[in-house]
Each structure stands twice: as C-alpha cells, then as structure tokens.
Amino acid sequence: MIYSVQQTKFDIFLHMREYGDSFERWYVGAASDPKAELAERMRGLEDGTPWLHREMLTGNAVRTVVNYFVNQLKAVGDPVGELNANSARYVIAYRLPVVESVQEG
C-alpha cells in the first residue's frame, strides 16, 4: 500500500507516542528495501524493538517525511537530499536502544 506524506507522518508520530519515547530515541530514514535495511540496522537490538516502514509514491515524498522528523522533531537520521522515485521509496523508523551510562563511584 502506498501512503501519503501526511498519513506517513501521522502513522510514525502515533507509533512513536505509543511506545512513550521522545523523538530523539528514534531513527527515521529512507530505504529502497525496507526489510533488508531494518534487518541490517536492527542487528543486535533486542527482540520486540518497535519499528515500521511505509511505502511512498516518490523519492520526494520520502525526503519530505524523513527531513520533517530529522530536522523538525530531532529524530536520529540523516537529512535526505534528492531521491528519484526508484532509489528509495520507503520510510523506515525504529526505536534506538537505551544506552545506560556508567557512574563512577
């Protein structure tokens, strides 16, 4: 199913809020093969890590969504430059692992 920019933003936003974390605890990016990209990026993360992907009509739509989350909401990810419709038609998002700090005592 292909999603609109607004629907994708809304879906990702709700998904992030469902798990109660701040935007800075999420990665949002572009992918041409979302399942392979997620498998690679999430290797070593705990089972049950929340994630999602959405197919977009164009690379421009992907860029709009990713840049919104990275630039406006401060999610982790790289701002996306020009994409053609065939290079990366998916937006992916997943929660980053918690990094516990070690206190010296």
XYZ file of N, CA and C in Angstrom:
315
model
N 0.843 -1.177 0.000
C 0.000 0.000 0.000
C 0.888 1.239 0.000
N 0.559 2.209 -0.798
C 1.313 3.453 -0.871
C 0.613 4.506 -0.016
N 1.405 5.199 0.803
C 0.870 6.166 1.749
C 1.193 7.598 1.321
N 0.350 8.529 1.745
C 0.605 9.950 1.501
C 1.621 10.458 2.524
N 2.175 11.628 2.249
C 3.120 12.254 3.174
C 2.454 12.465 4.533
N 1.274 13.047 4.541
C 0.602 13.348 5.807
C 0.247 12.077 6.569
N -0.229 11.058 5.877
C -0.573 9.808 6.549
C 0.661 9.148 7.144
N 1.767 9.185 6.417
C 3.007 8.589 6.907
C 3.511 9.335 8.129
N 3.509 10.658 8.085
C 3.917 11.443 9.258
C 3.056 11.072 10.465
N 1.752 11.004 10.252
C 0.815 10.688 11.319
C 1.066 9.287 11.875
N 1.245 8.306 11.001
C 1.492 6.926 11.432
C 2.766 6.822 12.269
N 3.833 7.446 11.794
C 5.104 7.380 12.524
C 4.972 8.103 13.860
N 4.361 9.267 13.845
C 4.163 10.036 15.074
C 3.392 9.199 16.107
N 2.294 8.588 15.690
C 1.499 7.768 16.613
C 2.277 6.556 17.102
N 3.041 5.952 16.223
C 3.846 4.792 16.595
C 4.869 5.181 17.669
N 5.516 6.318 17.485
C 6.491 6.798 18.467
C 5.820 7.074 19.806
N 4.689 7.708 19.767
C 3.968 8.046 21.002
C 3.428 6.800 21.703
N 3.059 5.796 20.928
C 2.551 4.556 21.514
C 3.569 3.922 22.447
N 4.853 4.063 22.105
C 5.914 3.483 22.914
C 6.492 4.467 23.915
N 5.961 5.684 23.975
C 6.272 6.628 25.034
C 7.666 7.209 25.059
N 8.372 7.165 23.967
C 9.721 7.717 23.938
C 9.755 9.053 23.218
N 10.804 9.814 23.498
C 10.987 11.091 22.809
C 11.446 10.826 21.372
N 11.290 11.819 20.542
C 11.685 11.682 19.139
C 13.174 11.367 19.006
N 13.982 11.876 19.905
C 15.432 11.665 19.847
C 15.821 10.198 20.049
N 14.900 9.381 20.497
C 15.162 7.959 20.712
C 14.755 7.103 19.520
N 14.462 7.744 18.388
C 14.027 7.028 17.186
C 14.926 7.372 16.006
N 15.139 6.377 15.172
C 15.805 6.578 13.887
C 14.719 6.638 12.818
N 14.823 7.612 11.915
C 13.929 7.710 10.756
C 14.803 7.901 9.528
N 14.593 7.071 8.503
C 15.418 7.166 7.311
C 14.711 6.657 6.068
N 15.450 6.658 4.968
C 14.949 6.229 3.665
C 15.552 4.870 3.326
N 14.798 4.069 2.581
C 15.295 2.752 2.184
C 14.660 2.328 0.869
N 15.423 1.587 0.068
C 14.858 1.016 -1.154
C 14.326 -0.390 -0.885
N 14.895 -1.059 0.110
C 14.446 -2.392 0.531
C 14.278 -2.329 2.050
N 13.086 -1.980 2.525
C 12.924 -1.705 3.954
C 13.201 -2.887 4.867
N 12.816 -4.082 4.472
C 13.037 -5.236 5.348
C 14.522 -5.551 5.477
N 15.260 -5.466 4.378
C 16.707 -5.697 4.438
C 17.393 -4.594 5.235
N 16.995 -3.361 5.009
C 17.576 -2.230 5.732
C 17.305 -2.346 7.229
N 16.077 -2.658 7.593
C 15.744 -2.809 9.010
C 16.497 -3.986 9.635
N 16.591 -5.095 8.917
C 17.316 -6.259 9.437
C 18.774 -5.897 9.704
N 19.394 -5.168 8.786
C 20.792 -4.770 8.945
C 20.961 -3.784 10.099
N 20.125 -2.772 10.136
C 20.238 -1.733 11.164
C 19.876 -2.235 12.556
N 18.957 -3.171 12.618
C 18.478 -3.632 13.911
C 19.214 -4.879 14.409
N 20.234 -5.301 13.686
C 21.013 -6.461 14.107
C 21.597 -6.179 15.491
N 21.385 -7.080 16.391
C 21.917 -6.913 17.739
C 20.969 -6.191 18.687
N 19.893 -5.629 18.170
C 18.920 -4.995 19.054
C 18.024 -6.067 19.652
N 17.426 -5.743 20.758
C 16.564 -6.715 21.433
C 15.358 -7.063 20.584
N 14.891 -8.292 20.744
C 13.656 -8.700 20.072
C 12.528 -7.817 20.573
N 11.606 -7.509 19.716
C 10.482 -6.671 20.113
C 10.731 -5.184 19.968
N 11.874 -4.805 19.381
C 12.134 -3.392 19.153
C 11.070 -2.854 18.209
N 10.379 -1.783 18.605
C 9.327 -1.252 17.737
C 9.895 -0.633 16.456
N 9.245 -0.901 15.352
C 9.662 -0.376 14.059
C 8.458 -0.323 13.133
N 8.619 0.386 12.028
C 7.628 0.358 10.959
C 8.253 0.884 9.685
N 7.600 0.605 8.581
C 8.015 1.182 7.301
C 6.761 1.523 6.516
N 6.886 2.506 5.645
C 5.777 2.940 4.803
C 6.296 3.190 3.391
N 5.565 2.681 2.405
C 5.918 2.914 1.004
C 5.326 4.244 0.560
N 6.141 5.013 -0.135
C 5.725 6.326 -0.636
C 5.690 6.286 -2.163
N 4.990 7.216 -2.744
C 4.859 7.261 -4.195
C 6.148 7.712 -4.879
N 6.858 8.669 -4.277
C 8.065 9.223 -4.902
C 9.185 9.391 -3.881
N 10.380 9.557 -4.402
C 11.520 9.886 -3.560
C 11.339 11.230 -2.879
N 10.672 12.161 -3.543
C 10.418 13.478 -2.955
C 9.539 13.341 -1.707
N 8.553 12.457 -1.748
C 7.686 12.226 -0.591
C 8.493 11.629 0.563
N 9.377 10.687 0.254
C 10.245 10.099 1.273
C 11.098 11.186 1.911
N 11.718 12.004 1.084
C 12.575 13.083 1.577
C 11.798 14.016 2.493
N 10.581 14.371 2.117
C 9.763 15.273 2.923
C 9.504 14.694 4.312
N 9.146 13.422 4.372
C 8.844 12.782 5.659
C 10.105 12.664 6.517
N 11.175 12.130 5.945
C 12.407 11.935 6.721
C 12.928 13.272 7.226
N 12.994 14.266 6.360
C 13.518 15.562 6.777
C 12.652 16.208 7.852
N 11.347 15.985 7.816
C 10.463 16.510 8.854
C 10.850 15.940 10.222
N 11.008 14.619 10.296
C 11.335 14.010 11.584
C 12.751 14.344 12.038
N 13.700 14.380 11.121
C 15.093 14.642 11.495
C 15.308 16.129 11.807
N 14.845 17.008 10.941
C 15.117 18.435 11.114
C 14.175 19.127 12.089
N 12.908 18.784 12.052
C 11.922 19.479 12.888
C 11.766 18.843 14.259
N 11.666 17.514 14.305
C 11.376 16.830 15.563
C 12.624 16.238 16.218
N 13.764 16.363 15.544
C 15.063 15.949 16.085
C 15.219 14.449 16.289
N 14.569 13.662 15.430
C 14.817 12.222 15.423
C 16.227 11.988 14.882
N 16.771 10.832 15.161
C 18.081 10.462 14.642
C 17.909 10.042 13.186
N 18.841 10.421 12.352
C 18.809 10.059 10.941
C 19.562 11.102 10.154
N 19.782 10.842 8.913
C 20.475 11.783 8.051
C 19.458 12.502 7.187
N 19.526 13.851 7.161
C 18.625 14.552 6.244
C 18.827 14.009 4.834
N 17.751 13.878 4.100
C 17.790 13.260 2.778
C 17.869 14.338 1.708
N 18.788 14.145 0.760
C 18.876 15.034 -0.387
C 17.941 14.548 -1.479
N 18.308 14.771 -2.697
C 17.470 14.363 -3.829
C 17.395 12.843 -3.935
N 16.207 12.354 -4.134
C 15.975 10.928 -4.369
C 15.105 10.796 -5.605
N 15.416 9.836 -6.445
C 14.486 9.607 -7.545
C 13.463 8.562 -7.103
N 12.438 8.407 -7.865
C 11.319 7.545 -7.474
C 11.726 6.083 -7.329
N 12.836 5.681 -7.935
C 13.237 4.281 -7.879
C 14.298 3.984 -6.826
N 14.968 4.991 -6.291
C 16.094 4.726 -5.403
C 15.671 4.376 -3.982
N 14.783 5.133 -3.407
C 14.349 4.876 -2.028
C 12.901 5.307 -1.907
N 12.008 4.340 -1.943
C 10.580 4.673 -1.909
C 9.937 4.330 -0.576
N 10.751 4.026 0.413
C 10.216 3.678 1.728
C 10.806 4.578 2.809
N 9.982 4.860 3.795
C 10.441 5.493 5.025
C 10.478 4.389 6.068
N 11.580 4.321 6.825
C 11.681 3.355 7.909
C 11.864 4.112 9.224
N 11.366 3.534 10.292
C 11.535 4.122 11.621
C 11.647 2.994 12.631
N 12.579 3.152 13.572
C 12.690 2.178 14.650
C 13.241 2.859 15.897
N 12.894 2.290 17.041
C 13.359 2.850 18.308
C 14.790 2.412 18.562
N 15.597 3.355 18.968
C 17.004 3.083 19.284
C 17.115 2.447 20.649
N 18.188 1.673 20.857
C 18.362 1.045 22.174
C 18.719 2.085 23.236
N 18.380 1.771 24.470
C 18.740 2.637 25.585
C 20.205 2.383 25.910
N 20.960 3.460 26.015
C 22.359 3.340 26.387
C 22.456 3.809 27.833
N 22.816 2.885 28.694
C 22.919 3.224 30.109
C 24.295 3.772 30.398
N 24.343 4.856 31.154
C 25.606 5.459 31.488
C 26.189 4.766 32.733
N 27.471 4.717 32.792
C 28.166 4.109 33.932
C 28.620 5.238 34.841
N 28.204 5.194 36.093
C 28.583 6.225 37.042
C 29.808 5.761 37.807
N 30.751 6.681 37.938
C 31.956 6.359 38.719
C 31.638 6.537 40.186
N 32.178 5.673 41.004
C 31.835 5.751 42.419
C 32.954 5.667 43.303
